[in-house]
PDB file of C-alpha atoms and ligand atoms in Angstrom:
ATOM      1  CA  MET A   1      40.593  82.950  -4.374  1.00 45.00           C
ATOM      2  CA  ARG A   2      41.607  79.368  -3.729  1.00 49.00           C
ATOM      3  CA  SER A   3      44.895  78.967  -1.908  1.00 56.00           C
ATOM      4  CA  THR A   4      46.105  76.459  -4.497  1.00 74.00           C
ATOM      5  CA  GLU A   5      46.025  79.033  -7.281  1.00 89.00           C
ATOM      6  CA  ARG A   6      49.480  80.094  -8.419  1.00 94.00           C
ATOM      7  CA  SER A   7      50.633  82.449 -11.106  1.00 96.00           C
ATOM      8  CA  ARG A   8      54.173  82.710 -12.475  1.00 97.00           C
ATOM      9  CA  ILE A   9      53.521  86.309 -13.460  1.00 98.00           C
ATOM     10  CA  ASP A  10      52.824  88.964 -10.824  1.00 98.00           C
ATOM     11  CA  LEU A  11      52.552  92.530 -12.088  1.00 98.00           C
ATOM     12  CA  HIS A  12      51.713  94.358  -8.843  1.00 98.00           C
ATOM     13  CA  ALA A  13      53.954  94.259  -5.761  1.00 98.00           C
ATOM     14  CA  HIS A  14      55.364  96.722  -3.216  1.00 98.00           C
ATOM     15  CA  SER A  15      58.692  96.991  -1.436  1.00 98.00           C
ATOM     16  CA  SER A  16      59.926  99.100   1.477  1.00 98.00           C
ATOM     17  CA  ALA A  17      60.707 101.832  -1.066  1.00 98.00           C
ATOM     18  CA  SER A  18      57.006 102.673  -0.534  1.00 98.00           C
ATOM     19  CA  ASP A  19      54.721 100.861   1.917  1.00 98.00           C
ATOM     20  CA  GLY A  20      55.832  97.237   1.523  1.00 98.00           C
ATOM     21  CA  MET A  21      57.522  95.395   4.393  1.00 97.00           C
ATOM     22  CA  LEU A  22      60.283  93.672   2.389  1.00 98.00           C
ATOM     23  CA  SER A  23      63.285  95.409   0.876  1.00 98.00           C
ATOM     24  CA  PRO A  24      63.409  95.223  -2.945  1.00 98.00           C
ATOM     25  CA  SER A  25      65.947  92.360  -2.807  1.00 98.00           C
ATOM     26  CA  GLU A  26      63.950  90.454  -0.181  1.00 98.00           C
ATOM     27  CA  LEU A  27      60.861  90.850  -2.348  1.00 98.00           C
ATOM     28  CA  VAL A  28      62.630  89.455  -5.413  1.00 98.00           C
ATOM     29  CA  ALA A  29      64.056  86.560  -3.372  1.00 98.00           C
ATOM     30  CA  ARG A  30      60.558  85.720  -2.165  1.00 98.00           C
ATOM     31  CA  ALA A  31      59.233  85.888  -5.719  1.00 98.00           C
ATOM     32  CA  ALA A  32      61.958  83.472  -6.842  1.00 98.00           C
ATOM     33  CA  GLU A  33      61.119  81.086  -3.965  1.00 98.00           C
ATOM     34  CA  ARG A  34      57.504  81.112  -5.030  1.00 97.00           C
ATOM     35  CA  GLY A  35      58.342  80.288  -8.639  1.00 97.00           C
ATOM     36  CA  ILE A  36      57.504  83.740 -10.036  1.00 97.00           C
ATOM     37  CA  GLU A  37      59.140  84.216 -13.436  1.00 96.00           C
ATOM     38  CA  VAL A  38      58.089  87.790 -14.111  1.00 97.00           C
ATOM     39  CA  LEU A  39      57.616  90.336 -11.336  1.00 98.00           C
ATOM     40  CA  ALA A  40      56.708  94.023 -11.596  1.00 98.00           C
ATOM     41  CA  LEU A  41      57.866  96.259  -8.764  1.00 98.00           C
ATOM     42  CA  THR A  42      55.046  98.817  -8.483  1.00 98.00           C
ATOM     43  CA  ASP A  43      55.862 101.041  -5.526  1.00 98.00           C
ATOM     44  CA  HIS A  44      53.560 103.986  -4.821  1.00 98.00           C
ATOM     45  CA  ASP A  45      54.839 107.124  -6.582  1.00 98.00           C
ATOM     46  CA  THR A  46      58.492 106.071  -6.506  1.00 98.00           C
ATOM     47  CA  THR A  47      61.024 104.130  -8.546  1.00 98.00           C
ATOM     48  CA  ALA A  48      63.590 104.180  -5.739  1.00 98.00           C
ATOM     49  CA  GLY A  49      63.539 100.380  -5.308  1.00 98.00           C
ATOM     50  CA  ILE A  50      64.091  99.457  -8.945  1.00 98.00           C
ATOM     51  CA  ALA A  51      67.897  99.520  -9.049  1.00 98.00           C
ATOM     52  CA  GLU A  52      68.193  97.147  -6.073  1.00 98.00           C
ATOM     53  CA  ALA A  53      65.380  94.924  -7.407  1.00 98.00           C
ATOM     54  CA  ARG A  54      67.110  94.694 -10.788  1.00 97.00           C
ATOM     55  CA  GLN A  55      70.326  93.451  -9.235  1.00 97.00           C
ATOM     56  CA  ALA A  56      68.482  90.899  -7.130  1.00 98.00           C
ATOM     57  CA  ALA A  57      66.431  89.797 -10.148  1.00 97.00           C
ATOM     58  CA  ARG A  58      69.652  89.109 -12.047  1.00 96.00           C
ATOM     59  CA  ARG A  59      70.976  86.979  -9.181  1.00 97.00           C
ATOM     60  CA  HIS A  60      67.754  84.993  -8.869  1.00 97.00           C
ATOM     61  CA  GLY A  61      66.930  84.665 -12.575  1.00 96.00           C
ATOM     62  CA  VAL A  62      63.611  86.493 -12.186  1.00 97.00           C
ATOM     63  CA  GLY A  63      62.333  88.771 -14.970  1.00 97.00           C
ATOM     64  CA  LEU A  64      61.840  92.201 -13.441  1.00 98.00           C
ATOM     65  CA  VAL A  65      59.457  94.727 -14.975  1.00 98.00           C
ATOM     66  CA  PRO A  66      60.469  98.217 -13.818  1.00 98.00           C
ATOM     67  CA  ALA A  67      57.175  99.781 -12.822  1.00 98.00           C
ATOM     68  CA  ILE A  68      55.346 102.240 -10.587  1.00 98.00           C
ATOM     69  CA  GLU A  69      51.866 102.691  -9.099  1.00 99.00           C
ATOM     70  CA  MET A  70      50.953 106.353  -9.485  1.00 99.00           C
ATOM     71  CA  SER A  71      48.379 108.225  -7.419  1.00 98.00           C
ATOM     72  CA  ALA A  72      45.909 109.900  -9.782  1.00 98.00           C
ATOM     73  CA  ALA A  73      42.323 111.100 -10.001  1.00 98.00           C
ATOM     74  CA  ALA A  74      39.306 111.220 -12.260  1.00 97.00           C
ATOM     75  CA  GLY A  75      37.726 114.456 -11.095  1.00 95.00           C
ATOM     76  CA  ASP A  76      37.128 114.105  -7.370  1.00 93.00           C
ATOM     77  CA  LYS A  77      37.706 110.344  -7.458  1.00 96.00           C
ATOM     78  CA  PRO A  78      41.171 109.180  -6.419  1.00 97.00           C
ATOM     79  CA  LEU A  79      42.528 106.093  -8.151  1.00 98.00           C
ATOM     80  CA  HIS A  80      45.767 104.300  -8.944  1.00 98.00           C
ATOM     81  CA  VAL A  81      47.461 103.806 -12.310  1.00 99.00           C
ATOM     82  CA  VAL A  82      50.234 101.252 -12.713  1.00 99.00           C
ATOM     83  CA  GLY A  83      52.932 102.021 -15.266  1.00 98.00           C
ATOM     84  CA  LEU A  84      54.619  98.845 -16.507  1.00 98.00           C
ATOM     85  CA  GLY A  85      57.979  98.852 -18.266  1.00 97.00           C
ATOM     86  CA  ILE A  86      58.782 102.481 -17.533  1.00 98.00           C
ATOM     87  CA  ASP A  87      62.242 103.988 -17.840  1.00 97.00           C
ATOM     88  CA  PRO A  88      62.880 105.196 -14.281  1.00 98.00           C
ATOM     89  CA  ASP A  89      65.237 107.870 -15.591  1.00 98.00           C
ATOM     90  CA  ALA A  90      62.755 109.504 -17.989  1.00 98.00           C
ATOM     91  CA  ALA A  91      62.722 113.265 -17.302  1.00 98.00           C
ATOM     92  CA  GLY A  92      58.927 113.700 -17.329  1.00 98.00           C
ATOM     93  CA  LEU A  93      58.466 110.783 -14.951  1.00 98.00           C
ATOM     94  CA  ARG A  94      61.139 112.119 -12.604  1.00 98.00           C
ATOM     95  CA  ALA A  95      59.371 115.498 -12.511  1.00 98.00           C
ATOM     96  CA  ALA A  96      55.980 113.848 -11.852  1.00 98.00           C
ATOM     97  CA  ILE A  97      57.461 111.742  -9.053  1.00 98.00           C
ATOM     98  CA  GLY A  98      58.903 114.902  -7.490  1.00 98.00           C
ATOM     99  CA  ARG A  99      55.466 116.551  -7.475  1.00 98.00           C
ATOM    100  CA  LEU A 100      53.776 113.423  -6.079  1.00 98.00           C
ATOM    101  CA  ARG A 101      56.394 113.235  -3.368  1.00 98.00           C
ATOM    102  CA  GLU A 102      55.559 116.794  -2.284  1.00 98.00           C
ATOM    103  CA  LEU A 103      51.826 116.063  -2.313  1.00 98.00           C
ATOM    104  CA  ARG A 104      52.399 112.933  -0.223  1.00 98.00           C
ATOM    105  CA  ALA A 105      54.695 114.698   2.233  1.00 98.00           C
ATOM    106  CA  GLU A 106      52.205 117.537   2.754  1.00 98.00           C
ATOM    107  CA  ARG A 107      49.329 115.070   3.090  1.00 98.00           C
ATOM    108  CA  ALA A 108      51.253 113.089   5.739  1.00 98.00           C
ATOM    109  CA  ARG A 109      51.777 116.251   7.822  1.00 98.00           C
ATOM    110  CA  ARG A 110      48.063 117.048   7.565  1.00 98.00           C
ATOM    111  CA  ILE A 111      47.058 113.509   8.538  1.00 98.00           C
ATOM    112  CA  GLY A 112      49.314 113.866  11.571  1.00 98.00           C
ATOM    113  CA  ARG A 113      47.598 117.142  12.541  1.00 98.00           C
ATOM    114  CA  ARG A 114      44.149 115.593  12.139  1.00 98.00           C
ATOM    115  CA  LEU A 115      45.086 112.640  14.311  1.00 98.00           C
ATOM    116  CA  ALA A 116      46.519 115.050  16.908  1.00 98.00           C
ATOM    117  CA  ARG A 117      43.183 116.894  16.975  1.00 98.00           C
ATOM    118  CA  LEU A 118      41.492 113.535  17.522  1.00 97.00           C
ATOM    119  CA  GLY A 119      43.708 113.047  20.581  1.00 97.00           C
ATOM    120  CA  ILE A 120      46.374 110.845  18.945  1.00 97.00           C
ATOM    121  CA  ALA A 121      49.668 112.687  19.407  1.00 98.00           C
ATOM    122  CA  GLN A 122      52.992 112.043  17.638  1.00 98.00           C
ATOM    123  CA  ALA A 123      51.413 110.046  14.787  1.00 98.00           C
ATOM    124  CA  TYR A 124      53.316 111.960  12.089  1.00 98.00           C
ATOM    125  CA  GLU A 125      56.628 111.222  13.792  1.00 98.00           C
ATOM    126  CA  GLY A 126      55.525 107.604  14.253  1.00 98.00           C
ATOM    127  CA  ALA A 127      54.600 107.208  10.592  1.00 98.00           C
ATOM    128  CA  CYS A 128      57.940 108.748   9.555  1.00 98.00           C
ATOM    129  CA  ALA A 129      59.748 106.183  11.697  1.00 98.00           C
ATOM    130  CA  GLU A 130      57.703 103.361  10.126  1.00 98.00           C
ATOM    131  CA  ALA A 131      58.418 104.713   6.642  1.00 98.00           C
ATOM    132  CA  GLY A 132      62.206 104.876   7.005  1.00 97.00           C
ATOM    133  CA  ALA A 133      63.534 106.401   3.780  1.00 95.00           C
ATOM    134  CA  ALA A 134      60.079 106.354   2.144  1.00 97.00           C
ATOM    135  CA  VAL A 135      57.557 109.199   2.291  1.00 97.00           C
ATOM    136  CA  PRO A 136      54.995 108.235   4.952  1.00 98.00           C
ATOM    137  CA  GLY A 137      51.694 107.019   3.506  1.00 98.00           C
ATOM    138  CA  ARG A 138      48.512 105.828   5.122  1.00 98.00           C
ATOM    139  CA  ALA A 139      49.865 102.290   5.519  1.00 97.00           C
ATOM    140  CA  HIS A 140      52.706 103.669   7.673  1.00 98.00           C
ATOM    141  CA  PHE A 141      50.230 105.551   9.867  1.00 98.00           C
ATOM    142  CA  ALA A 142      48.217 102.321  10.088  1.00 97.00           C
ATOM    143  CA  ARG A 143      51.244 100.308  11.198  1.00 97.00           C
ATOM    144  CA  TRP A 144      52.127 102.838  13.868  1.00 98.00           C
ATOM    145  CA  LEU A 145      48.513 102.991  15.107  1.00 97.00           C
ATOM    146  CA  ILE A 146      48.353  99.189  15.333  1.00 96.00           C
ATOM    147  CA  GLY A 147      51.726  99.098  17.106  1.00 96.00           C
ATOM    148  CA  ARG A 148      50.399 101.547  19.686  1.00 95.00           C
ATOM    149  CA  GLY A 149      47.264  99.441  20.214  1.00 95.00           C
ATOM    150  CA  ILE A 150      45.055 102.311  19.011  1.00 93.00           C
ATOM    151  CA  CYS A 151      43.388 100.080  16.428  1.00 91.00           C
ATOM    152  CA  ALA A 152      43.316  96.312  16.036  1.00 92.00           C
ATOM    153  CA  ASP A 153      43.974  95.995  12.323  1.00 93.00           C
ATOM    154  CA  ASN A 154      44.067  97.755   8.959  1.00 93.00           C
ATOM    155  CA  ALA A 155      40.384  97.201   8.286  1.00 93.00           C
ATOM    156  CA  GLU A 156      39.474  99.022  11.505  1.00 95.00           C
ATOM    157  CA  ILE A 157      41.912 101.870  10.884  1.00 96.00           C
ATOM    158  CA  PHE A 158      40.697 102.570   7.376  1.00 97.00           C
ATOM    159  CA  SER A 159      37.022 102.274   8.285  1.00 97.00           C
ATOM    160  CA  ARG A 160      37.372 104.383  11.450  1.00 96.00           C
ATOM    161  CA  LEU A 161      40.109 106.916  10.683  1.00 97.00           C
ATOM    162  CA  LEU A 162      42.061 106.897   7.433  1.00 98.00           C
ATOM    163  CA  GLY A 163      39.588 105.768   4.756  1.00 97.00           C
ATOM    164  CA  ARG A 164      37.875 108.191   2.392  1.00 94.00           C
ATOM    165  CA  GLY A 165      35.495 110.475   4.311  1.00 94.00           C
ATOM    166  CA  ARG A 166      36.737 109.376   7.752  1.00 97.00           C
ATOM    167  CA  PRO A 167      37.975 111.945  10.290  1.00 97.00           C
ATOM    168  CA  ALA A 168      41.708 111.603   9.594  1.00 98.00           C
ATOM    169  CA  TYR A 169      41.281 111.382   5.814  1.00 98.00           C
ATOM    170  CA  VAL A 170      42.935 114.185   3.876  1.00 98.00           C
ATOM    171  CA  ALA A 171      41.677 114.741   0.339  1.00 96.00           C
ATOM    172  CA  THR A 172      44.547 115.412  -2.066  1.00 97.00           C
ATOM    173  CA  VAL A 173      44.332 116.890  -5.548  1.00 97.00           C
ATOM    174  CA  TRP A 174      46.180 114.174  -7.457  1.00 98.00           C
ATOM    175  CA  PRO A 175      47.028 114.568 -11.160  1.00 98.00           C
ATOM    176  CA  GLU A 176      44.232 113.700 -13.584  1.00 98.00           C
ATOM    177  CA  ILE A 177      44.478 110.287 -15.269  1.00 98.00           C
ATOM    178  CA  GLU A 178      45.161 111.925 -18.665  1.00 98.00           C
ATOM    179  CA  ASP A 179      48.353 113.476 -17.288  1.00 98.00           C
ATOM    180  CA  THR A 180      49.368 110.286 -15.499  1.00 99.00           C
ATOM    181  CA  VAL A 181      48.841 108.110 -18.570  1.00 99.00           C
ATOM    182  CA  ALA A 182      50.754 110.582 -20.766  1.00 98.00           C
ATOM    183  CA  CYS A 183      53.627 110.590 -18.282  1.00 98.00           C
ATOM    184  CA  ILE A 184      53.800 106.765 -18.209  1.00 98.00           C
ATOM    185  CA  ARG A 185      53.727 106.559 -22.002  1.00 98.00           C
ATOM    186  CA  GLU A 186      56.406 109.209 -22.379  1.00 98.00           C
ATOM    187  CA  ALA A 187      58.552 107.093 -20.072  1.00 98.00           C
ATOM    188  CA  GLY A 188      58.088 104.154 -22.468  1.00 97.00           C
ATOM    189  CA  GLY A 189      55.594 102.390 -20.217  1.00 97.00           C
ATOM    190  CA  VAL A 190      52.180 100.817 -20.552  1.00 97.00           C
ATOM    191  CA  ALA A 191      49.402 102.304 -18.374  1.00 98.00           C
ATOM    192  CA  VAL A 192      47.195  99.923 -16.391  1.00 98.00           C
ATOM    193  CA  LEU A 193      44.134 100.943 -14.352  1.00 99.00           C
ATOM    194  CA  ALA A 194      44.828  99.375 -10.946  1.00 99.00           C
ATOM    195  CA  HIS A 195      42.351  97.266  -8.901  1.00 98.00           C
ATOM    196  CA  PRO A 196      39.164  98.680 -10.500  1.00 98.00           C
ATOM    197  CA  MET A 197      36.796  96.912  -8.107  1.00 98.00           C
ATOM    198  CA  ARG A 198      38.360  98.382  -4.992  1.00 97.00           C
ATOM    199  CA  TYR A 199      37.148 101.912  -5.578  1.00 97.00           C
ATOM    200  CA  LYS A 200      33.524 100.917  -4.973  1.00 93.00           C
ATOM    201  CA  PHE A 201      32.407 103.045  -7.913  1.00 95.00           C
ATOM    202  CA  THR A 202      28.976 102.389  -9.388  1.00 94.00           C
ATOM    203  CA  ALA A 203      29.021 100.248 -12.539  1.00 91.00           C
ATOM    204  CA  THR A 204      28.238 103.353 -14.618  1.00 94.00           C
ATOM    205  CA  TRP A 205      31.105 105.355 -13.138  1.00 95.00           C
ATOM    206  CA  LEU A 206      33.540 102.516 -13.515  1.00 97.00           C
ATOM    207  CA  ARG A 207      32.712 102.109 -17.202  1.00 97.00           C
ATOM    208  CA  ARG A 208      32.922 105.839 -17.725  1.00 97.00           C
ATOM    209  CA  ILE A 209      36.312 106.061 -16.061  1.00 98.00           C
ATOM    210  CA  ALA A 210      37.648 102.957 -17.813  1.00 98.00           C
ATOM    211  CA  GLY A 211      36.448 104.420 -21.116  1.00 98.00           C
ATOM    212  CA  ARG A 212      38.166 107.734 -20.366  1.00 98.00           C
ATOM    213  CA  PHE A 213      41.310 105.817 -19.389  1.00 98.00           C
ATOM    214  CA  ARG A 214      41.282 103.969 -22.740  1.00 98.00           C
ATOM    215  CA  GLU A 215      40.584 107.196 -24.680  1.00 98.00           C
ATOM    216  CA  CYS A 216      43.626 108.927 -23.245  1.00 98.00           C
ATOM    217  CA  GLY A 217      46.006 106.076 -24.053  1.00 98.00           C
ATOM    218  CA  GLY A 218      45.574 103.626 -21.174  1.00 98.00           C
ATOM    219  CA  SER A 219      46.246 100.071 -22.333  1.00 98.00           C
ATOM    220  CA  ALA A 220      45.030  97.644 -19.686  1.00 98.00           C
ATOM    221  CA  ILE A 221      43.049  97.094 -16.516  1.00 98.00           C
ATOM    222  CA  GLU A 222      43.823  94.763 -13.615  1.00 99.00           C
ATOM    223  CA  VAL A 223      41.405  91.878 -14.017  1.00 98.00           C
ATOM    224  CA  VAL A 224      42.808  89.203 -11.697  1.00 98.00           C
ATOM    225  CA  LEU A 225      43.964  90.131  -8.193  1.00 98.00           C
ATOM    226  CA  ALA A 226      44.790  88.094  -5.104  1.00 98.00           C
ATOM    227  CA  ASN A 227      41.850  87.772  -2.701  1.00 96.00           C
ATOM    228  CA  GLN A 228      39.406  89.173  -5.243  1.00 97.00           C
ATOM    229  CA  PRO A 229      35.993  87.468  -5.350  1.00 97.00           C
ATOM    230  CA  GLN A 230      35.252  85.672  -8.627  1.00 97.00           C
ATOM    231  CA  ARG A 231      32.288  87.915  -9.435  1.00 97.00           C
ATOM    232  CA  GLU A 232      34.532  90.988  -9.242  1.00 98.00           C
ATOM    233  CA  THR A 233      37.013  89.329 -11.606  1.00 98.00           C
ATOM    234  CA  ALA A 234      34.124  88.687 -13.983  1.00 98.00           C
ATOM    235  CA  THR A 235      33.047  92.348 -13.788  1.00 98.00           C
ATOM    236  CA  ALA A 236      36.592  93.591 -14.392  1.00 98.00           C
ATOM    237  CA  ALA A 237      36.892  91.205 -17.373  1.00 98.00           C
ATOM    238  CA  ALA A 238      33.603  92.520 -18.793  1.00 98.00           C
ATOM    239  CA  ILE A 239      34.887  96.105 -18.503  1.00 98.00           C
ATOM    240  CA  ALA A 240      38.156  95.129 -20.208  1.00 98.00           C
ATOM    241  CA  ARG A 241      36.219  93.684 -23.127  1.00 98.00           C
ATOM    242  CA  HIS A 242      33.726  96.536 -23.284  1.00 97.00           C
ATOM    243  CA  CYS A 243      36.435  99.212 -23.324  1.00 97.00           C
ATOM    244  CA  GLY A 244      38.998  97.338 -25.445  1.00 98.00           C
ATOM    245  CA  LEU A 245      41.571  97.137 -22.659  1.00 98.00           C
ATOM    246  CA  MET A 246      44.075  94.342 -22.129  1.00 98.00           C
ATOM    247  CA  GLY A 247      44.128  92.517 -18.801  1.00 98.00           C
ATOM    248  CA  SER A 248      46.739  92.506 -16.049  1.00 98.00           C
ATOM    249  CA  VAL A 249      47.218  90.267 -13.006  1.00 98.00           C
ATOM    250  CA  GLY A 250      48.845  90.844  -9.630  1.00 98.00           C
ATOM    251  CA  SER A 251      48.848  90.273  -5.914  1.00 98.00           C
ATOM    252  CA  ASP A 252      49.338  93.879  -4.675  1.00 98.00           C
ATOM    253  CA  PHE A 253      51.723  92.220  -2.242  1.00 98.00           C
ATOM    254  CA  HIS A 254      52.773  94.391   0.714  1.00 98.00           C
ATOM    255  CA  ALA A 255      53.792  91.982   3.476  1.00 96.00           C
ATOM    256  CA  CYS A 256      53.998  88.347   4.453  1.00 93.00           C
ATOM    257  CA  GLY A 257      51.214  87.194   6.707  1.00 90.00           C
ATOM    258  CA  ARG A 258      48.378  84.791   7.072  1.00 83.00           C
ATOM    259  CA  TYR A 259      45.716  87.149   5.686  1.00 82.00           C
ATOM    260  CA  ALA A 260      47.909  89.287   3.450  1.00 92.00           C
ATOM    261  CA  PRO A 261      47.836  88.559  -0.283  1.00 95.00           C
ATOM    262  CA  GLU A 262      50.854  86.451  -1.225  1.00 97.00           C
ATOM    263  CA  LEU A 263      52.968  86.883  -4.361  1.00 98.00           C
ATOM    264  CA  GLY A 264      51.449  84.985  -7.271  1.00 98.00           C
ATOM    265  CA  ALA A 265      48.471  83.745  -5.211  1.00 97.00           C
ATOM    266  CA  PHE A 266      45.789  84.168  -7.832  1.00 98.00           C
ATOM    267  CA  GLY A 267      44.307  82.385 -10.819  1.00 97.00           C
ATOM    268  CA  ALA A 268      44.654  82.754 -14.569  1.00 97.00           C
ATOM    269  CA  LEU A 269      43.458  85.648 -16.693  1.00 97.00           C
ATOM    270  CA  PRO A 270      40.154  84.692 -18.380  1.00 97.00           C
ATOM    271  CA  PRO A 271      41.075  83.295 -21.829  1.00 97.00           C
ATOM    272  CA  GLU A 272      39.123  85.919 -23.765  1.00 97.00           C
ATOM    273  CA  ILE A 273      41.224  88.755 -22.296  1.00 98.00           C
ATOM    274  CA  GLU A 274      44.466  89.772 -23.981  1.00 98.00           C
ATOM    275  CA  PRO A 275      47.373  89.592 -21.495  1.00 98.00           C
ATOM    276  CA  VAL A 276      49.150  92.917 -21.081  1.00 98.00           C
ATOM    277  CA  TRP A 277      52.522  91.241 -20.484  1.00 97.00           C
ATOM    278  CA  GLU A 278      52.595  89.980 -24.078  1.00 94.00           C
ATOM    279  CA  SER A 279      52.672  93.590 -25.223  1.00 91.00           C
ATOM    280  CA  LEU A 280      55.562  94.659 -22.992  1.00 91.00           C
ATOM    281  CA  PRO A 281      58.748  95.245 -24.951  1.00 80.00           C
ATOM    282  CA  ALA A 282      61.145  92.382 -24.158  1.00 79.00           C
ATOM    283  CA  ALA A 283      63.748  94.965 -23.135  1.00 71.00           C
ATOM    284  CA  SER A 284      61.460  96.240 -20.405  1.00 77.00           C
ATOM    285  CA  VAL A 285      61.385  92.837 -18.740  1.00 81.00           C
ATOM    286  CA  LEU A 286      64.831  92.788 -17.289  1.00 68.00           C
ATOM    287  CA  ALA A 287      65.275  89.053 -17.247  1.00 60.00           C
ATOM    288  CA  GLY A 288      67.781  87.881 -14.698  1.00 50.00           C
ATOM    289  CA  ARG A 289      70.841  86.061 -15.952  1.00 43.00           C
ATOM    290  CA  THR A 290      70.188  86.453 -19.652  1.00 45.00           C
ATOM    291  CA  ALA A 291      69.786  90.244 -19.667  1.00 40.00           C
ATOM    292  CA  ALA A 292      72.467  92.341 -21.287  1.00 40.00           C
ATOM    293  CA  GLN A 293      72.488  94.845 -18.451  1.00 38.00           C
TER     294      GLN A 293
HETATM  295  P1  AMP B 301      48.179 105.905   0.310  1.00 81.75           P
HETATM  296  O1  AMP B 301      48.982 105.494  -0.873  1.00 81.75           O
HETATM  297  O2  AMP B 301      49.004 106.550   1.367  1.00 81.75           O
HETATM  298  O3  AMP B 301      46.928 106.640  -0.037  1.00 81.75           O
HETATM  299  O4  AMP B 301      47.685 104.594   0.998  1.00 81.75           O
HETATM  300  C1  AMP B 301      47.123 103.575   0.227  1.00 81.75           C
HETATM  301  C2  AMP B 301      47.611 102.276   0.795  1.00 81.75           C
HETATM  302  O5  AMP B 301      47.010 102.067   2.062  1.00 81.75           O
HETATM  303  C3  AMP B 301      47.228 101.076  -0.042  1.00 81.75           C
HETATM  304  O6  AMP B 301      48.166 100.827  -1.033  1.00 81.75           O
HETATM  305  C4  AMP B 301      47.276 100.004   1.002  1.00 81.75           C
HETATM  306  O7  AMP B 301      48.613  99.675   1.268  1.00 81.75           O
HETATM  307  C5  AMP B 301      46.710 100.705   2.216  1.00 81.75           C
HETATM  308  N1  AMP B 301      45.232 100.618   2.290  1.00 81.75           N
HETATM  309  C6  AMP B 301      44.330 101.406   1.731  1.00 81.75           C
HETATM  310  N2  AMP B 301      43.074 101.057   2.073  1.00 81.75           N
HETATM  311  C7  AMP B 301      43.202 100.003   2.873  1.00 81.75           C
HETATM  312  C8  AMP B 301      42.287  99.182   3.582  1.00 81.75           C
HETATM  313  N3  AMP B 301      40.967  99.385   3.515  1.00 81.75           N
HETATM  314  N4  AMP B 301      42.796  98.200   4.312  1.00 81.75           N
HETATM  315  C9  AMP B 301      44.124  98.009   4.378  1.00 81.75           C
HETATM  316  N5  AMP B 301      45.041  98.734   3.768  1.00 81.75           N
HETATM  317  C10 AMP B 301      44.586  99.729   3.009  1.00 81.75           C
HETATM  318 MN1   MN B 302      50.085 100.316  -0.435  1.00 81.75          MN
HETATM  319 MN1   MN B 303      46.685 100.766  -5.174  1.00 81.75          MN
HETATM  320 MN1   MN B 304      49.447  98.592  -4.865  1.00 81.75          MN
END
């Protein structure tokens, strides 16, 4: 990623409704400052930030795509599915969010117990304090651990403690991608396989999972991401073409900072890939001042 690259469309960003550092309105204000015209708020397993983001988007003249990043699985492999243009009030989505919230809350308690057994006391309480109104996730544990000087940075925490297979990792049985995709579609949304290169799957597995995702009604895959090496973008683009998926772009913004991915800080979608945003119903992009509601 070159620092000069700028996109006016960013379809993956977090607020403090999940594990982002900015409130939904601060996030939208930052997007506006950075010249973003269309922003998707994709908090983990919650739509709690959308109402506030919508209001801010109206004030700033930013198009807001109501969205979510849902925790899911393909067999024993955890992954994330972004739902773009969802109706946050859809009954099936509300029920799914309720179940995910319980899974996350139980997982957080278990992570706390594991850390306690490793000699790190009070981590659950610490993560709850970091999370505020949100359900504590691994990023909140990470922030608390860094604050206490137990680890230097996120990379160390995930490789030593919280990453898959590490001693404080708690495996969770997330919903299968078929159920997640169906839920997003029932809520009027478009399902996007998030950050495919981050799972470190083999090429065969990735194609298999992307194919399964397409089969069950998934529409797109994230091809361009902030801080993603060019060769990974090329691989993601090849999978999109192979499986007949559209392409999405995003920063996966969580916080401001020198090394953190910034809103819109990525290049263009390769020209041969169909942009997912062109298929979003106009009504799902709640454009600021011109929107009816
Ligand atoms: P969770 O949703 O609780 O499973 O936590 C996933 C979140 O943890 C991601 O969205 C990131 O915010 C953060 N995360 C996961 N892996 C890493 C990593 N290797 N380095 C930094 N942050 C990570
Ligand atoms: Mn996160
Ligand atoms: Mn994710
Ligand atoms: Mn994300």
